[in-house]
Short mmCIF file of C-alpha atoms in Angstrom, two decimals:
data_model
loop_
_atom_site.label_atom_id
_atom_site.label_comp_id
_atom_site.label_asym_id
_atom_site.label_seq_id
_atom_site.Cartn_x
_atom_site.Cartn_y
_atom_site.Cartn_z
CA UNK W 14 18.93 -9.86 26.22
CA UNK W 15 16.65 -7.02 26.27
CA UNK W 16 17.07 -5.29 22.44
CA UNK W 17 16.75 -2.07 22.59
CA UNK W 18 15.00 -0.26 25.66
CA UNK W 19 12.85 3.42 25.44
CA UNK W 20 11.78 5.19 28.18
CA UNK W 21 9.43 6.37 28.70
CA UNK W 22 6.39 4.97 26.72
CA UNK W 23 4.31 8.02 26.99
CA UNK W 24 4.71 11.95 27.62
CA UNK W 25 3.22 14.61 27.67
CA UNK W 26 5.38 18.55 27.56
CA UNK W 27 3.95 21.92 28.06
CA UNK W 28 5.27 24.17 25.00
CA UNK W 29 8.83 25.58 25.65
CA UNK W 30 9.71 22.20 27.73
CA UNK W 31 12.73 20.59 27.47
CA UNK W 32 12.98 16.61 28.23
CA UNK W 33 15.51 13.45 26.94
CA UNK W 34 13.78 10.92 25.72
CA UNK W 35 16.08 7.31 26.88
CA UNK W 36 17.29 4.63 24.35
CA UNK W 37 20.21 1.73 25.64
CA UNK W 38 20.95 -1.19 23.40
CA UNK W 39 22.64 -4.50 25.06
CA UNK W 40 23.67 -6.11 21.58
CA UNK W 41 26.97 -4.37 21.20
CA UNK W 42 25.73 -2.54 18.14
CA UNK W 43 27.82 0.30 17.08
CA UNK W 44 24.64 2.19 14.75
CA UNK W 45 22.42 3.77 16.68
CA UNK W 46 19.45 6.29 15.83
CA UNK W 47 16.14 8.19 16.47
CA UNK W 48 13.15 8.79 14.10
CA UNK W 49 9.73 9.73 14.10
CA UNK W 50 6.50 8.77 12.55
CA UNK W 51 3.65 10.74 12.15
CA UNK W 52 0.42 9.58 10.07
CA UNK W 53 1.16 9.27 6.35
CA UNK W 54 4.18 10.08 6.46
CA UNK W 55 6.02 7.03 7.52
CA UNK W 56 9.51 7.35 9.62
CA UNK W 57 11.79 9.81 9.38
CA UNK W 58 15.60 9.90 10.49
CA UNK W 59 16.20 12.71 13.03
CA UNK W 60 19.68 11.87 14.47
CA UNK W 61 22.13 8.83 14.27
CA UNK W 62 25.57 7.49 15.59
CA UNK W 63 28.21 5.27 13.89
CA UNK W 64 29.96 4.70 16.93
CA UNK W 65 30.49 6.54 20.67
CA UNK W 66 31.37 10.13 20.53
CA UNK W 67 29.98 10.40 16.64
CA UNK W 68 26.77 11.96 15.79
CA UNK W 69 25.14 13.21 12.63
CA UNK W 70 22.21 14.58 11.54
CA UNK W 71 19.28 13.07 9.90
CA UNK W 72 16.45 14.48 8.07
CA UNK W 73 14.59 16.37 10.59
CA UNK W 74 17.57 17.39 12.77
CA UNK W 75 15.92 20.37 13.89
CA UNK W 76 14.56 21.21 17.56
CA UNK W 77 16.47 17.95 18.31
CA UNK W 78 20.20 17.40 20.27
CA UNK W 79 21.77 14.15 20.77
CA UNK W 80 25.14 12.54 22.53
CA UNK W 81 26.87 9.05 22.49
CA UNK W 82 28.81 8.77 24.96
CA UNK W 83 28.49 4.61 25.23
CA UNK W 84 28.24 2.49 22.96
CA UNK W 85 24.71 1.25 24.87
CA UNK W 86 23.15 4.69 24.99
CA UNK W 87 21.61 7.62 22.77
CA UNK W 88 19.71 9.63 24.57
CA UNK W 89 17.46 12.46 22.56
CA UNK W 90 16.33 15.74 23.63
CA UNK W 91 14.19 18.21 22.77
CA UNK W 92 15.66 21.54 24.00
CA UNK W 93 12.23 23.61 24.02
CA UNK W 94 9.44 21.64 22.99
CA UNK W 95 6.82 22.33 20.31
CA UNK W 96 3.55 21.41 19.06
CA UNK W 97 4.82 20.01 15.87
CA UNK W 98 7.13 17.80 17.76
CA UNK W 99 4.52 15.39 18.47
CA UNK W 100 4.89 12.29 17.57
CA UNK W 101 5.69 8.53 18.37
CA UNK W 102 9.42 8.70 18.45
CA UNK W 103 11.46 5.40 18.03
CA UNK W 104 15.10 4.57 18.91
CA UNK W 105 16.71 1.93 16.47
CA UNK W 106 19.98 -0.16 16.65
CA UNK W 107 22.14 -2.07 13.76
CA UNK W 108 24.89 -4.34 13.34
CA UNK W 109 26.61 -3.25 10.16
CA UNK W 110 25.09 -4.69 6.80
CA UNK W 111 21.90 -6.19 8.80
CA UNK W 112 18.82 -5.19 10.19
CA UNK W 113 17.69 -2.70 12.37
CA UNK W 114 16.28 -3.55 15.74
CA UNK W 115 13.44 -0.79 17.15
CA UNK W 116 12.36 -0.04 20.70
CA UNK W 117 8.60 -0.08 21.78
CA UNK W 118 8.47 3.42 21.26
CA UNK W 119 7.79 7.33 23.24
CA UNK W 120 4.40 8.58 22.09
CA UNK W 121 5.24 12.28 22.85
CA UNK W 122 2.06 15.10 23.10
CA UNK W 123 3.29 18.80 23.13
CA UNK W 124 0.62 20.97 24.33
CA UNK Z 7 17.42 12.10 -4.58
CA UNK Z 8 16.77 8.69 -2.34
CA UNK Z 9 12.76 7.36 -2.23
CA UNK Z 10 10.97 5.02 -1.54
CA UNK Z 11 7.59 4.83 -2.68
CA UNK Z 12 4.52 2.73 -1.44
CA UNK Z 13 1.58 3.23 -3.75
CA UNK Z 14 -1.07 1.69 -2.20
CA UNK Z 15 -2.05 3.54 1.66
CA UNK Z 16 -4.66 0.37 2.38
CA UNK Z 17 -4.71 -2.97 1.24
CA UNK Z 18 -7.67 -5.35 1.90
CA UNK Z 19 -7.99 -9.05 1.45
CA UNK Z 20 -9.75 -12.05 2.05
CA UNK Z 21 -8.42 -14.50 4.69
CA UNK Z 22 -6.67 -17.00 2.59
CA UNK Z 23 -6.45 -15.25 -0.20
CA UNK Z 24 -2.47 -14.11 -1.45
CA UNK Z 25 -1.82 -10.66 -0.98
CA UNK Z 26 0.44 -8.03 -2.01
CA UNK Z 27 2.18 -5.19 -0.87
CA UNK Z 28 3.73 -3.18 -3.03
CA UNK Z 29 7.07 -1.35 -2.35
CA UNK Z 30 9.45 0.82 -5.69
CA UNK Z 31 12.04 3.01 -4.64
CA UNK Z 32 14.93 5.29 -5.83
CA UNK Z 33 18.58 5.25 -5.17
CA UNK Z 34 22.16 5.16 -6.12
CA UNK Z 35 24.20 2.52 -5.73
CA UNK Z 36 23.14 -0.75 -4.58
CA UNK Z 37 20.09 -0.83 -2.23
CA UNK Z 38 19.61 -2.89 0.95
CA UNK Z 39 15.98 -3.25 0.91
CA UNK Z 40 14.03 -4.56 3.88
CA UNK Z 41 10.79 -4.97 5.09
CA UNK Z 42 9.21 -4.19 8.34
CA UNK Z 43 5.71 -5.03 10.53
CA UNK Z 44 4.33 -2.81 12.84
CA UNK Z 45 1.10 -3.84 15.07
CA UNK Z 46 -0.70 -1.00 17.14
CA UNK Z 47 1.16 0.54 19.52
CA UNK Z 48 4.07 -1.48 19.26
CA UNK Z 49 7.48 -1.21 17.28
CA UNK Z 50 8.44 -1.95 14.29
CA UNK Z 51 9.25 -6.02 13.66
CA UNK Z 52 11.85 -7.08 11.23
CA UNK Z 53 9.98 -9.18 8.54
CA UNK Z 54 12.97 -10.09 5.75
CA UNK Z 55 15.37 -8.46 3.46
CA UNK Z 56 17.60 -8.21 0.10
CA UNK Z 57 21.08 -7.69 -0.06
CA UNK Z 58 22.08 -10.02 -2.63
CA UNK Z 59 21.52 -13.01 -4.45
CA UNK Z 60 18.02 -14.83 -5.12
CA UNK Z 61 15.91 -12.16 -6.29
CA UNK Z 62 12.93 -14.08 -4.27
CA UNK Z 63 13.44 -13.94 -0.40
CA UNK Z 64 11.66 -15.52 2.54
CA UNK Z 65 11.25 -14.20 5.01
CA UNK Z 66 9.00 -14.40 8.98
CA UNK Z 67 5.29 -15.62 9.07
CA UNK Z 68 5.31 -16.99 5.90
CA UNK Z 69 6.45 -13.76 3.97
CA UNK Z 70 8.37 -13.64 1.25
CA UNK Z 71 9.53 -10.63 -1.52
CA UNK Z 72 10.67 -10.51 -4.75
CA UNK Z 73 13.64 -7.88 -5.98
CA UNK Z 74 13.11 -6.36 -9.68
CA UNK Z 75 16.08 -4.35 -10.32
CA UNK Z 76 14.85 -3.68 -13.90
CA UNK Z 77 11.72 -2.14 -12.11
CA UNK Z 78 13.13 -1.14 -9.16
CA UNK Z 79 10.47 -2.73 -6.92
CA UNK Z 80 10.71 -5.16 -4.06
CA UNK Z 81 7.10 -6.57 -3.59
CA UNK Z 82 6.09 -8.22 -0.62
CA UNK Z 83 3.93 -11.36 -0.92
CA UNK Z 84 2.46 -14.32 0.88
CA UNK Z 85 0.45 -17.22 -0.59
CA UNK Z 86 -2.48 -17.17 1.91
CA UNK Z 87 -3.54 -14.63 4.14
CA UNK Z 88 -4.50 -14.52 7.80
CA UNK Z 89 -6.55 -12.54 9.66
CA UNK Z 90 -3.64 -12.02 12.27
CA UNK Z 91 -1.35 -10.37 9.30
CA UNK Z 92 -3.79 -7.31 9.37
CA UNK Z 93 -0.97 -4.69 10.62
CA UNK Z 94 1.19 -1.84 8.73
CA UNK Z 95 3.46 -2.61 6.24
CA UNK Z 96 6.68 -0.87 5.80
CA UNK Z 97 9.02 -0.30 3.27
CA UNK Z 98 12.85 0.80 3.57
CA UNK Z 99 15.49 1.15 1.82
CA UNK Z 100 19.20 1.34 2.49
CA UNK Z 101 21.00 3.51 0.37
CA UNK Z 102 25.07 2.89 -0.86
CA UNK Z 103 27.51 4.47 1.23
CA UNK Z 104 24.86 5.40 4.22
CA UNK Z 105 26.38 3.25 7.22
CA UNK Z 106 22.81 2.24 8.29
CA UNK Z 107 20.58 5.14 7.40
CA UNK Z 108 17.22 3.92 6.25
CA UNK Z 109 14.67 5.37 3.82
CA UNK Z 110 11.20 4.32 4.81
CA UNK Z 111 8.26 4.07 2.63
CA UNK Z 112 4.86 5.78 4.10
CA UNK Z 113 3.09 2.52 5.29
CA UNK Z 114 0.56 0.57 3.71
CA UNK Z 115 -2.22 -0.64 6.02
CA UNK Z 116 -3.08 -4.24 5.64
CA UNK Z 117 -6.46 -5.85 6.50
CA UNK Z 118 -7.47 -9.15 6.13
CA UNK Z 119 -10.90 -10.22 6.73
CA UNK Z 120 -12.39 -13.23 7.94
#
């Protein structure tokens, strides 16, 4: 039972760079989503799922895209990458009404 | 609108000393109200949480927090520090209605000296 699995760890994107950034769960846990966290400023939602084939957007939807096409994966991508996207970017999974569960992490650098 | 507030950006204590971390937030309905560890480079680690009940929950490590609904504030405590515990501290909130969408606090850096 691996949790939940990013890929990679670290990256760095040329501005105007597009990439996905991996996340798969193996706990069977329909809420899935991405945030980031940048010094002082804690995390912040950017996408999440409720279930396959439902997405929504979080607070800082912006610059981001996401799919769910199985319940184990939610892939993120950044459609034309920009300075202020960098960040540590972590994928998170929850079984209703408990806790979340985070992956290791993606420290992205946009140069 | 839905906050959650951390006052305090470092904390230091003593090794074996109790500290506290302190955590208030703002939101409608009933909160889910968690806490969370993160150690350099590495994810976050679920450390214990309120949903209902005890107002006083334990939690990993030796952790536990209290809920004040009266002043909105969900503490976290332990009785004697270690030197290990010296990580960031979050704070997060789950608001009524959201299906899982957490609030987090900014982060309070903990360090406990020897």
């Amino acid at each position: 039972n691996a949790g939940v699995t990013q890929t990679p760890k670290f990256q760095v994107l040329k501005t105007g760079q597009s990439m996905t950034l991996q996340c798969a769960q193996d706990m069977n846990h329909e809420y899935m989503s991405w945030y980031r966290q940048d010094p002082g400023m804690g995390l912040r939602l950017i996408h999440y799922s409720v279930g396959a084939g439902i997405t929504d957007q979080g607070e800082v939807p912006n610059g981001y895209n996401v799919s769910r096409s199985t319940t184990e994966d939610f892939p993120l991508r950044l459609l034309s990458a920009a300075p202020s996207q960098t960040s540590v970017y972590f994928c998170a999974s929850i079984k209703w009404g408990n806790e979340a569960f985070f992956g290791q992490g993606t420290r992205l650098t946009v140069v | 609108a839905q906050s959650v507030a951390q006052p305090e950006d470092q904390v230091n204590v003593a090794e074996g000393n109790p500290l506290t971390v302190k955590c208030t937030y703002s939101v409608s309905g009933n909160p889910y109200l968690f806490w969370y560890v993160q150690y350099p480079n590495r994810g976050l680690q679920f450390l214990l949480k309120y949903i209902t009940g005890d107002n006083l929950v334990k939690g990993s490590y030796g952790f536990e927090a209290e809920f004040n609904k009266s002043q909105t504030s969900f503490h976290l405590k332990k009785p004697s520090a270690l030197v290990s515990d010296s990580a960031l501290y979050f704070c997060a909130v789950r608001y009524g209605g959201s299906q899982g969408n957490l609030i987090f606090g900014k982060g309070t850096k903990l360090s406990v000296k020897p």
